Amino acid sequence: FVFMPLLLITWSAHTLVHDISQQAYIHATFAATNLVMTAYACIALIGIRTIGIDLAANIRDFIYRPVTAAPREPEAPHWATALYVGSSVPEEIAQKGPLAVALAARDRLENGRQLLLDGELRDLDPLLTK
């Protein structure tokens, strides 16, 4: 909204200088009227300081674009966490997730549905004692 009136002022000044050098005084009068009226309107209605601030802010915003991070897909909770903790809140999953996996493994062991290796039992002991 500020650039176009300034472009009109610049073009009118260029046309005025060209018309005077070509001795086209009627057309030069039209260019001078456009120049004076547009300059007066910009100064009276917008203000020189505001025009400068608006141009500087728009140029800065055009040059410096904010970097937006790519949206991450939410991680699905582990099935044992959803079953034993009952929540999909990331903080609760981080805190109670290992315990939920240990409880699920103990249930599998006690029910005899699936045998666990000795190494898995040793890995689960610290989680069950906490």
Short mmCIF file of C-alpha atoms in Angstrom, two decimals:
data_model
loop_
_atom_site.label_atom_id
_atom_site.label_comp_id
_atom_site.label_asym_id
_atom_site.label_seq_id
_atom_site.Cartn_x
_atom_site.Cartn_y
_atom_site.Cartn_z
CA PHE A 1 0.00 0.00 0.00
CA VAL A 2 2.97 2.34 0.36
CA PHE A 3 5.10 1.06 -2.50
CA MET A 4 2.59 1.84 -5.26
CA PRO A 5 2.12 5.55 -4.37
CA LEU A 6 5.91 5.90 -4.16
CA LEU A 7 6.22 4.22 -7.55
CA LEU A 8 3.63 6.67 -8.94
CA ILE A 9 5.57 9.61 -7.51
CA THR A 10 8.82 8.33 -9.04
CA TRP A 11 7.19 7.65 -12.41
CA SER A 12 5.51 11.07 -12.43
CA ALA A 13 8.84 12.78 -11.66
CA HIS A 14 10.56 10.84 -14.44
CA THR A 15 7.75 11.70 -16.87
CA LEU A 16 7.86 15.37 -15.84
CA VAL A 17 11.60 15.61 -16.51
CA HIS A 18 11.22 13.80 -19.84
CA ASP A 19 8.25 15.97 -20.96
CA ILE A 20 10.07 19.19 -20.10
CA SER A 21 13.11 18.08 -22.10
CA GLN A 22 10.81 17.17 -25.05
CA GLN A 23 8.87 20.46 -24.64
CA ALA A 24 5.57 18.62 -24.15
CA TYR A 25 4.25 21.12 -21.63
CA ILE A 26 0.62 19.95 -21.55
CA HIS A 27 1.66 16.41 -20.70
CA ALA A 28 4.26 17.79 -18.28
CA THR A 29 1.45 19.65 -16.48
CA PHE A 30 -0.43 16.36 -16.06
CA ALA A 31 2.73 14.64 -14.73
CA ALA A 32 3.42 17.56 -12.34
CA THR A 33 -0.17 17.42 -11.03
CA ASN A 34 0.14 13.66 -10.40
CA LEU A 35 3.49 14.20 -8.69
CA VAL A 36 2.31 16.99 -6.40
CA MET A 37 -1.05 15.46 -5.46
CA THR A 38 0.32 11.99 -4.77
CA ALA A 39 3.25 13.37 -2.75
CA TYR A 40 0.90 15.59 -0.74
CA ALA A 41 -1.48 12.69 -0.07
CA CYS A 42 1.37 10.43 1.08
CA ILE A 43 2.81 13.05 3.40
CA ALA A 44 -0.53 14.22 4.81
CA LEU A 45 -2.30 10.89 5.16
CA ILE A 46 0.54 8.47 5.87
CA GLY A 47 3.56 10.50 6.98
CA ILE A 48 7.18 10.29 5.92
CA ARG A 49 8.33 8.50 9.07
CA THR A 50 5.56 5.88 8.80
CA ILE A 51 6.36 5.30 5.12
CA GLY A 52 10.01 4.67 5.99
CA ILE A 53 9.15 2.32 8.85
CA ASP A 54 6.63 0.42 6.70
CA LEU A 55 9.12 -0.02 3.85
CA ALA A 56 11.91 -1.14 6.20
CA ALA A 57 9.65 -3.63 8.00
CA ASN A 58 8.33 -5.12 4.76
CA ILE A 59 11.80 -5.42 3.24
CA ARG A 60 13.06 -7.08 6.43
CA ASP A 61 10.12 -9.51 6.47
CA PHE A 62 10.70 -10.30 2.79
CA ILE A 63 14.41 -11.03 3.29
CA TYR A 64 14.29 -12.84 6.63
CA ARG A 65 11.76 -15.68 6.59
CA PRO A 66 11.19 -17.58 9.84
CA VAL A 67 12.27 -21.20 9.74
CA THR A 68 9.41 -23.53 10.50
CA ALA A 69 10.08 -26.99 11.81
CA ALA A 70 8.55 -29.91 10.01
CA PRO A 71 5.58 -31.27 11.95
CA ARG A 72 6.37 -34.52 13.73
CA GLU A 73 4.01 -37.41 13.75
CA PRO A 74 2.96 -38.33 17.28
CA GLU A 75 4.56 -41.54 18.43
CA ALA A 76 2.16 -44.35 19.15
CA PRO A 77 2.55 -45.69 22.67
CA HIS A 78 3.84 -49.18 23.19
CA TRP A 79 1.01 -51.68 23.57
CA ALA A 80 2.10 -52.58 27.08
CA THR A 81 2.08 -48.95 28.13
CA ALA A 82 -1.44 -48.46 26.85
CA LEU A 83 -2.55 -51.66 28.55
CA TYR A 84 -0.89 -51.24 31.95
CA VAL A 85 -0.55 -47.47 32.27
CA GLY A 86 -3.72 -46.57 30.37
CA SER A 87 -2.40 -43.31 29.03
CA SER A 88 -0.84 -41.97 25.89
CA VAL A 89 0.57 -38.83 27.53
CA PRO A 90 4.30 -38.72 26.62
CA GLU A 91 5.41 -37.83 30.17
CA GLU A 92 3.57 -40.77 31.68
CA ILE A 93 4.85 -43.11 28.98
CA ALA A 94 8.44 -42.05 29.64
CA GLN A 95 8.03 -42.59 33.38
CA LYS A 96 5.87 -45.71 33.49
CA GLY A 97 6.64 -47.30 30.14
CA PRO A 98 9.53 -49.53 31.26
CA LEU A 99 7.52 -50.72 34.24
CA ALA A 100 4.58 -51.54 31.97
CA VAL A 101 6.80 -53.61 29.70
CA ALA A 102 8.22 -55.44 32.72
CA LEU A 103 4.73 -56.18 34.04
CA ALA A 104 3.65 -57.46 30.65
CA ALA A 105 6.69 -59.73 30.49
CA ARG A 106 5.99 -61.04 33.99
CA ASP A 107 2.39 -61.75 33.02
CA ARG A 108 3.53 -63.66 29.97
CA LEU A 109 5.94 -65.65 32.11
CA GLU A 110 3.38 -66.43 34.83
CA ASN A 111 0.67 -67.43 32.38
CA GLY A 112 3.11 -69.71 30.61
CA ARG A 113 2.00 -68.49 27.22
CA GLN A 114 5.44 -67.52 26.13
CA LEU A 115 8.73 -68.54 27.66
CA LEU A 116 11.33 -65.86 28.24
CA LEU A 117 15.03 -66.32 27.91
CA ASP A 118 17.24 -66.09 31.01
CA GLY A 119 18.76 -62.84 29.71
CA GLU A 120 15.34 -61.24 29.53
CA LEU A 121 14.62 -62.22 33.13
CA ARG A 122 17.81 -60.57 34.32
CA ASP A 123 16.93 -57.40 32.38
CA LEU A 124 13.49 -57.24 33.99
CA ASP A 125 14.61 -57.67 37.60
CA PRO A 126 15.77 -54.04 38.11
CA LEU A 127 12.52 -52.71 36.69
CA LEU A 128 10.35 -54.88 38.92
CA THR A 129 12.23 -53.98 42.09
CA LYS A 130 11.84 -50.23 41.52
#
